[in-house]
PDB file of C-alpha atoms in Angstrom:
ATOM      1  CA  MET A1454       0.000   0.000   0.000  1.00 35.00           C
ATOM      2  CA  ARG A1455       1.383   3.379  -1.055  1.00 35.00           C
ATOM      3  CA  GLY A1456       0.735   6.462   0.982  1.00 38.00           C
ATOM      4  CA  ARG A1457       2.310   9.256   2.924  1.00 37.00           C
ATOM      5  CA  TYR A1458       4.238   8.167   5.953  1.00 36.00           C
ATOM      6  CA  SER A1459       2.967  10.197   8.937  1.00 39.00           C
ATOM      7  CA  PRO A1460       5.231   9.924  11.972  1.00 41.00           C
ATOM      8  CA  LEU A1461       4.672  11.869  15.133  1.00 41.00           C
ATOM      9  CA  SER A1462       5.462  15.546  14.898  1.00 40.00           C
ATOM     10  CA  VAL A1463       8.612  16.810  16.594  1.00 36.00           C
ATOM     11  CA  HIS A1464       6.548  18.346  19.393  1.00 39.00           C
ATOM     12  CA  GLU A1465       4.481  15.167  20.011  1.00 39.00           C
ATOM     13  CA  ALA A1466       7.510  12.884  19.921  1.00 38.00           C
ATOM     14  CA  ALA A1467       9.433  15.144  22.300  1.00 39.00           C
ATOM     15  CA  VAL A1468       6.492  15.200  24.745  1.00 38.00           C
ATOM     16  CA  VAL A1469       6.109  11.394  24.677  1.00 36.00           C
ATOM     17  CA  ARG A1470       9.780  10.779  25.281  1.00 40.00           C
ATOM     18  CA  GLU A1471      10.326  13.536  27.823  1.00 41.00           C
ATOM     19  CA  GLU A1472       7.398  12.320  29.931  1.00 43.00           C
ATOM     20  CA  ASP A1473       9.094   8.915  30.250  1.00 43.00           C
ATOM     21  CA  PRO A1474      11.832   9.140  32.941  1.00 39.00           C
ATOM     22  CA  ARG A1475      13.408   5.940  31.618  1.00 40.00           C
ATOM     23  CA  HIS A1476      14.209   7.619  28.342  1.00 43.00           C
ATOM     24  CA  PRO A1477      17.334   9.823  27.994  1.00 40.00           C
ATOM     25  CA  ALA A1478      15.181  12.799  27.032  1.00 41.00           C
ATOM     26  CA  GLY A1479      13.110  12.285  30.176  1.00 43.00           C
ATOM     27  CA  ALA A1480      16.252  12.054  32.236  1.00 37.00           C
ATOM     28  CA  ALA A1481      17.536  15.234  30.632  1.00 37.00           C
ATOM     29  CA  ARG A1482      14.322  17.000  31.547  1.00 37.00           C
ATOM     30  CA  ALA A1483      14.645  15.776  35.141  1.00 36.00           C
ATOM     31  CA  LEU A1484      18.116  17.293  35.195  1.00 35.00           C
ATOM     32  CA  GLY A1485      16.781  20.629  34.021  1.00 38.00           C
ATOM     33  CA  GLY A1486      17.245  20.187  30.257  1.00 38.00           C
ATOM     34  CA  ARG A1487      15.182  22.481  28.087  1.00 36.00           C
ATOM     35  CA  ARG A1488      13.081  21.341  25.162  1.00 37.00           C
ATOM     36  CA  PRO A1489      13.506  23.645  22.143  1.00 36.00           C
ATOM     37  CA  LEU A1490      10.567  25.746  21.093  1.00 33.00           C
ATOM     38  CA  SER A1491       8.571  24.509  18.142  1.00 33.00           C
ATOM     39  CA  ALA A1492       8.926  26.351  14.857  1.00 34.00           C
ATOM     40  CA  GLU A1493       7.054  26.471  11.584  1.00 36.00           C
ATOM     41  CA  PHE A1494       8.416  23.900   9.148  1.00 35.00           C
ATOM     42  CA  LYS A1495       9.671  24.943   5.756  1.00 37.00           C
ATOM     43  CA  CYS A1496      10.247  22.720   2.759  1.00 37.00           C
ATOM     44  CA  VAL A1497      13.631  22.263   1.137  1.00 42.00           C
ATOM     45  CA  PRO A1498      13.947  21.153  -2.497  1.00 41.00           C
ATOM     46  CA  THR A1499      13.005  17.499  -2.787  1.00 43.00           C
ATOM     47  CA  GLY A1500      13.906  14.569  -4.936  1.00 45.00           C
ATOM     48  CA  HIS A1501      11.478  12.003  -6.337  1.00 57.00           C
ATOM     49  CA  GLY A1502       9.441  10.300  -3.611  1.00 81.00           C
ATOM     50  CA  VAL A1503      11.070  11.929  -0.564  1.00 90.00           C
ATOM     51  CA  SER A1504      10.258  15.304   0.996  1.00 92.00           C
ATOM     52  CA  LEU A1505      12.396  16.718   3.808  1.00 94.00           C
ATOM     53  CA  TYR A1506      11.513  19.640   6.060  1.00 94.00           C
ATOM     54  CA  ILE A1507      13.998  21.536   8.281  1.00 95.00           C
ATOM     55  CA  PRO A1508      12.644  24.256  10.615  1.00 94.00           C
ATOM     56  CA  ARG A1509      16.053  25.647  11.629  1.00 94.00           C
ATOM     57  CA  SER A1510      19.097  25.304   9.411  1.00 95.00           C
ATOM     58  CA  ALA A1511      21.399  27.047  11.923  1.00 96.00           C
ATOM     59  CA  ILE A1512      21.449  26.583  15.704  1.00 96.00           C
ATOM     60  CA  ASN A1513      23.487  28.435  18.321  1.00 95.00           C
ATOM     61  CA  ALA A1514      24.056  26.826  21.714  1.00 94.00           C
ATOM     62  CA  THR A1515      26.323  26.888  24.759  1.00 92.00           C
ATOM     63  CA  VAL A1516      28.273  24.014  26.257  1.00 92.00           C
ATOM     64  CA  GLN A1517      26.330  21.354  28.198  1.00 91.00           C
ATOM     65  CA  GLU A1518      23.039  22.218  26.486  1.00 93.00           C
ATOM     66  CA  ASP A1519      20.731  19.550  25.071  1.00 95.00           C
ATOM     67  CA  ILE A1520      20.094  20.351  21.395  1.00 95.00           C
ATOM     68  CA  LEU A1521      17.271  19.113  19.168  1.00 96.00           C
ATOM     69  CA  LEU A1522      18.161  18.801  15.482  1.00 97.00           C
ATOM     70  CA  SER A1523      14.607  18.968  14.227  1.00 96.00           C
ATOM     71  CA  VAL A1524      13.455  17.635  10.846  1.00 96.00           C
ATOM     72  CA  GLU A1525      10.377  16.025   9.320  1.00 94.00           C
ATOM     73  CA  TYR A1526       9.991  13.962   6.177  1.00 93.00           C
ATOM     74  CA  SER A1527       7.412  12.244   4.009  1.00 91.00           C
ATOM     75  CA  CYS A1528       8.006   9.327   1.670  1.00 89.00           C
ATOM     76  CA  HIS A1529       6.637   5.981   0.499  1.00 84.00           C
ATOM     77  CA  GLY A1530       7.070   3.199   3.031  1.00 85.00           C
ATOM     78  CA  VAL A1531       9.545   3.122   5.895  1.00 89.00           C
ATOM     79  CA  PRO A1532      12.839   4.858   5.048  1.00 93.00           C
ATOM     80  CA  THR A1533      16.359   4.528   6.357  1.00 94.00           C
ATOM     81  CA  ILE A1534      17.552   7.628   8.212  1.00 96.00           C
ATOM     82  CA  GLU A1535      21.215   8.470   8.658  1.00 97.00           C
ATOM     83  CA  TRP A1536      22.911  11.384  10.412  1.00 97.00           C
ATOM     84  CA  LYS A1537      26.524  12.362   9.831  1.00 96.00           C
ATOM     85  CA  TYR A1538      28.691  15.043  11.385  1.00 95.00           C
ATOM     86  CA  THR A1539      31.395  16.994   9.578  1.00 93.00           C
ATOM     87  CA  SER A1540      33.736  19.689  10.887  1.00 86.00           C
ATOM     88  CA  ASN A1541      37.371  20.759  10.891  1.00 83.00           C
ATOM     89  CA  TRP A1542      38.159  17.559  12.775  1.00 78.00           C
ATOM     90  CA  GLY A1543      36.770  15.358  10.010  1.00 83.00           C
ATOM     91  CA  GLU A1544      33.560  13.501   9.220  1.00 89.00           C
ATOM     92  CA  GLN A1545      31.918  10.747  11.216  1.00 92.00           C
ATOM     93  CA  LYS A1546      28.680   8.839  11.286  1.00 94.00           C
ATOM     94  CA  ILE A1547      26.406   9.510  14.258  1.00 96.00           C
ATOM     95  CA  VAL A1548      23.431   7.187  13.936  1.00 96.00           C
ATOM     96  CA  GLU A1549      21.400   5.166  11.428  1.00 96.00           C
ATOM     97  CA  TRP A1550      17.976   3.622  11.902  1.00 95.00           C
ATOM     98  CA  LYS A1551      14.565   2.823  10.479  1.00 93.00           C
ATOM     99  CA  PRO A1552      11.571   4.247  12.342  1.00 90.00           C
ATOM    100  CA  GLY A1553      10.204   1.645  14.713  1.00 89.00           C
ATOM    101  CA  THR A1554      13.493  -0.274  14.988  1.00 92.00           C
ATOM    102  CA  PRO A1555      16.502   0.113  17.321  1.00 93.00           C
ATOM    103  CA  ALA A1556      19.021   2.730  16.220  1.00 94.00           C
ATOM    104  CA  ASN A1557      22.617   1.907  15.332  1.00 95.00           C
ATOM    105  CA  VAL A1558      24.503   4.598  17.271  1.00 95.00           C
ATOM    106  CA  SER A1559      28.225   5.149  16.707  1.00 94.00           C
ATOM    107  CA  GLN A1560      30.562   4.610  19.634  1.00 92.00           C
ATOM    108  CA  SER A1561      31.475   8.312  19.743  1.00 89.00           C
ATOM    109  CA  HIS A1562      27.844   9.248  20.469  1.00 92.00           C
ATOM    110  CA  THR A1563      26.802   6.392  22.744  1.00 92.00           C
ATOM    111  CA  ASN A1564      24.448   7.694  25.473  1.00 93.00           C
ATOM    112  CA  ARG A1565      24.640  11.141  23.863  1.00 95.00           C
ATOM    113  CA  VAL A1566      21.966  10.923  21.177  1.00 96.00           C
ATOM    114  CA  CYS A1567      18.221  10.259  21.141  1.00 95.00           C
ATOM    115  CA  THR A1568      16.346   9.444  17.918  1.00 95.00           C
ATOM    116  CA  PHE A1569      12.765  10.244  16.924  1.00 95.00           C
ATOM    117  CA  ASP A1570      10.600   8.498  14.353  1.00 91.00           C
ATOM    118  CA  ASN A1571      10.202  11.699  12.332  1.00 93.00           C
ATOM    119  CA  GLY A1572      13.970  11.759  11.692  1.00 95.00           C
ATOM    120  CA  SER A1573      14.967  14.270  14.373  1.00 96.00           C
ATOM    121  CA  ILE A1574      17.755  13.612  16.848  1.00 97.00           C
ATOM    122  CA  GLN A1575      18.616  15.174  20.186  1.00 96.00           C
ATOM    123  CA  LEU A1576      22.189  15.640  21.366  1.00 96.00           C
ATOM    124  CA  PHE A1577      22.876  15.687  25.105  1.00 96.00           C
ATOM    125  CA  GLY A1578      25.530  17.858  26.758  1.00 93.00           C
ATOM    126  CA  VAL A1579      27.079  19.352  23.624  1.00 94.00           C
ATOM    127  CA  GLY A1580      30.605  20.740  23.690  1.00 92.00           C
ATOM    128  CA  VAL A1581      32.660  23.083  21.544  1.00 91.00           C
ATOM    129  CA  ARG A1582      33.911  20.135  19.459  1.00 90.00           C
ATOM    130  CA  ASP A1583      30.304  19.380  18.498  1.00 93.00           C
ATOM    131  CA  SER A1584      30.232  22.552  16.385  1.00 94.00           C
ATOM    132  CA  GLY A1585      29.914  21.772  12.687  1.00 94.00           C
ATOM    133  CA  TYR A1586      27.516  20.589  10.020  1.00 96.00           C
ATOM    134  CA  TYR A1587      25.015  17.797  10.659  1.00 97.00           C
ATOM    135  CA  ILE A1588      23.858  16.052   7.496  1.00 97.00           C
ATOM    136  CA  ILE A1589      20.723  13.911   7.389  1.00 97.00           C
ATOM    137  CA  THR A1590      20.055  11.428   4.583  1.00 96.00           C
ATOM    138  CA  VAL A1591      16.567   9.945   4.161  1.00 95.00           C
ATOM    139  CA  THR A1592      16.511   6.936   1.826  1.00 93.00           C
ATOM    140  CA  GLU A1593      13.264   5.209   0.908  1.00 90.00           C
ATOM    141  CA  HIS A1594      13.048   1.543   0.001  1.00 83.00           C
ATOM    142  CA  LEU A1595      12.840   2.362  -3.742  1.00 83.00           C
ATOM    143  CA  GLY A1596      16.254   4.012  -3.550  1.00 83.00           C
ATOM    144  CA  SER A1597      15.244   7.663  -3.662  1.00 89.00           C
ATOM    145  CA  LYS A1598      17.250   9.900  -1.327  1.00 91.00           C
ATOM    146  CA  GLN A1599      16.984  13.371   0.142  1.00 93.00           C
ATOM    147  CA  PHE A1600      19.699  15.283   2.003  1.00 94.00           C
ATOM    148  CA  GLY A1601      19.488  18.102   4.526  1.00 95.00           C
ATOM    149  CA  THR A1602      22.050  20.064   6.559  1.00 96.00           C
ATOM    150  CA  ILE A1603      21.900  21.825   9.931  1.00 97.00           C
ATOM    151  CA  MET A1604      24.777  23.973  11.161  1.00 96.00           C
ATOM    152  CA  LEU A1605      25.444  23.895  14.909  1.00 96.00           C
ATOM    153  CA  HIS A1606      27.655  26.438  16.669  1.00 95.00           C
ATOM    154  CA  VAL A1607      28.498  25.766  20.321  1.00 94.00           C
ATOM    155  CA  SER A1608      29.993  28.585  22.391  1.00 92.00           C
ATOM    156  CA  GLU A1609      31.957  28.114  25.579  1.00 85.00           C
ATOM    157  CA  ILE A1610      30.794  29.917  28.701  1.00 77.00           C
ATOM    158  CA  ARG A1611      33.601  32.214  29.806  1.00 69.00           C
ATOM    159  CA  TYR A1612      33.886  31.033  33.391  1.00 61.00           C
ATOM    160  CA  GLU A1613      37.479  32.275  33.389  1.00 58.00           C
ATOM    161  CA  ASP A1614      36.351  35.884  32.919  1.00 61.00           C
ATOM    162  CA  LEU A1615      33.775  35.590  35.679  1.00 66.00           C
ATOM    163  CA  HIS A1616      36.391  34.046  37.938  1.00 70.00           C
ATOM    164  CA  PHE A1617      38.800  36.916  37.203  1.00 72.00           C
ATOM    165  CA  VAL A1618      36.125  39.511  38.041  1.00 76.00           C
ATOM    166  CA  ALA A1619      35.249  37.705  41.277  1.00 80.00           C
ATOM    167  CA  VAL A1620      38.918  37.501  42.308  1.00 83.00           C
ATOM    168  CA  PHE A1621      39.427  41.184  41.444  1.00 82.00           C
ATOM    169  CA  PHE A1622      36.515  42.317  43.620  1.00 85.00           C
ATOM    170  CA  ALA A1623      37.635  40.014  46.428  1.00 88.00           C
ATOM    171  CA  LEU A1624      41.107  41.578  46.232  1.00 88.00           C
ATOM    172  CA  LEU A1625      39.637  45.086  46.362  1.00 89.00           C
ATOM    173  CA  ALA A1626      37.571  44.132  49.404  1.00 91.00           C
ATOM    174  CA  ALA A1627      40.658  42.699  51.126  1.00 91.00           C
ATOM    175  CA  VAL A1628      42.663  45.855  50.407  1.00 91.00           C
ATOM    176  CA  ALA A1629      39.812  47.990  51.753  1.00 91.00           C
ATOM    177  CA  VAL A1630      39.710  45.935  54.952  1.00 91.00           C
ATOM    178  CA  VAL A1631      43.480  46.282  55.386  1.00 91.00           C
ATOM    179  CA  LEU A1632      43.328  50.056  54.857  1.00 91.00           C
ATOM    180  CA  ILE A1633      40.468  50.477  57.318  1.00 92.00           C
ATOM    181  CA  SER A1634      42.322  48.376  59.898  1.00 90.00           C
ATOM    182  CA  PHE A1635      45.511  50.378  59.366  1.00 89.00           C
ATOM    183  CA  MET A1636      43.653  53.674  59.796  1.00 90.00           C
ATOM    184  CA  TRP A1637      42.017  52.398  62.996  1.00 89.00           C
ATOM    185  CA  VAL A1638      45.403  51.350  64.428  1.00 88.00           C
ATOM    186  CA  CYS A1639      46.926  54.723  63.508  1.00 89.00           C
ATOM    187  CA  ASN A1640      44.030  56.525  65.152  1.00 86.00           C
ATOM    188  CA  GLN A1641      44.424  54.496  68.347  1.00 86.00           C
ATOM    189  CA  CYS A1642      48.166  55.170  68.394  1.00 87.00           C
ATOM    190  CA  ALA A1643      47.574  58.902  67.936  1.00 85.00           C
ATOM    191  CA  HIS A1644      45.102  58.988  70.832  1.00 84.00           C
ATOM    192  CA  LYS A1645      47.498  57.042  73.030  1.00 83.00           C
ATOM    193  CA  PHE A1646      50.366  59.374  72.130  1.00 83.00           C
ATOM    194  CA  GLN A1647      48.234  62.434  72.919  1.00 83.00           C
ATOM    195  CA  ARG A1648      47.216  60.990  76.286  1.00 82.00           C
ATOM    196  CA  LYS A1649      50.833  60.349  77.202  1.00 80.00           C
ATOM    197  CA  ARG A1650      51.824  63.847  76.120  1.00 79.00           C
ATOM    198  CA  ARG A1651      49.074  65.464  78.190  1.00 79.00           C
ATOM    199  CA  HIS A1652      50.062  63.323  81.130  1.00 76.00           C
ATOM    200  CA  LYS A1653      53.718  64.437  80.844  1.00 76.00           C
ATOM    201  CA  LEU A1654      52.658  68.072  80.528  1.00 78.00           C
ATOM    202  CA  ARG A1655      50.600  67.788  83.715  1.00 76.00           C
ATOM    203  CA  GLU A1656      53.508  66.160  85.557  1.00 73.00           C
ATOM    204  CA  SER A1657      55.899  68.868  84.329  1.00 76.00           C
ATOM    205  CA  THR A1658      53.521  71.638  85.413  1.00 76.00           C
ATOM    206  CA  THR A1659      53.085  70.049  88.825  1.00 74.00           C
ATOM    207  CA  GLU A1660      56.858  69.811  89.336  1.00 70.00           C
ATOM    208  CA  GLU A1661      57.325  73.466  88.400  1.00 71.00           C
ATOM    209  CA  LEU A1662      54.654  74.550  90.870  1.00 71.00           C
ATOM    210  CA  GLU A1663      56.223  72.477  93.631  1.00 68.00           C
ATOM    211  CA  MET A1664      59.625  73.995  92.918  1.00 72.00           C
ATOM    212  CA  LYS A1665      58.184  77.523  93.080  1.00 69.00           C
ATOM    213  CA  ASP A1666      56.457  76.733  96.351  1.00 67.00           C
ATOM    214  CA  ALA A1667      59.715  75.384  97.740  1.00 69.00           C
ATOM    215  CA  GLU A1668      61.634  78.534  96.778  1.00 66.00           C
ATOM    216  CA  CYS A1669      59.065  80.695  98.502  1.00 63.00           C
TER     217      CYS A1669
END
C-alpha cells in the first residue's frame, strides 16, 4: 500500500519521550534540560518520492546544552535515516535507523543521542567540538534519497572571565579591609600618644609649681 508516511510531529515525539523518565530525554528533563521551542516547518527542495523539512538550518548553543536537530519527512514506506557530522576535525557517522526499529549509534555518540521516528535527533551535553555541520540522509526503500544540513555552533561559557572579576573584587575588598584596619590602628596610636603627652605636661607643670612653692 502506497501512501504518505505520517510519523509523530517533533513536538508530540518530544512530549512522549520527555514524559518517560526511563528515556534519555526524560532524564535530561529531570536534570533541568530544556526542550527547544517549536517552529514552523519549511520545505527544502526534494527529490522524487522523498520530501524533507527543516525548521532551523542554523542553531546556536552553549556548552552542556541539550540540542534538538529537528526535521520532518514524508516518503513511500519506511525509510532509512542516517545522520553524519562533519567539521574541521573530520567527518563521522552519528546514527542510522529505520523508524520503529533500534538505532545503530556510533561509539562516539553512545548515550549522547536520542532518535525520533520523524527523523529528528537530540544531542545531550554538547561541547565546543560538536560545532559543525550535521547532514541527514533519508533513503526510501525504492532508492530515492533526500539530504538536509543543519549547522550547529556551540559557544563556551567564559567562566574564566567571571572568575577573574570575582577575584578582582575580592582583592579590592581585602585591600579595603586592610586600609580600614591600618587607619584604625593609627588613630588608636595617635590617641594614646596624645594621652601620654598630656600626662607628661601635667607632671611637668606640677613639678614646676612644687619647685616655686619650695623657693618661697
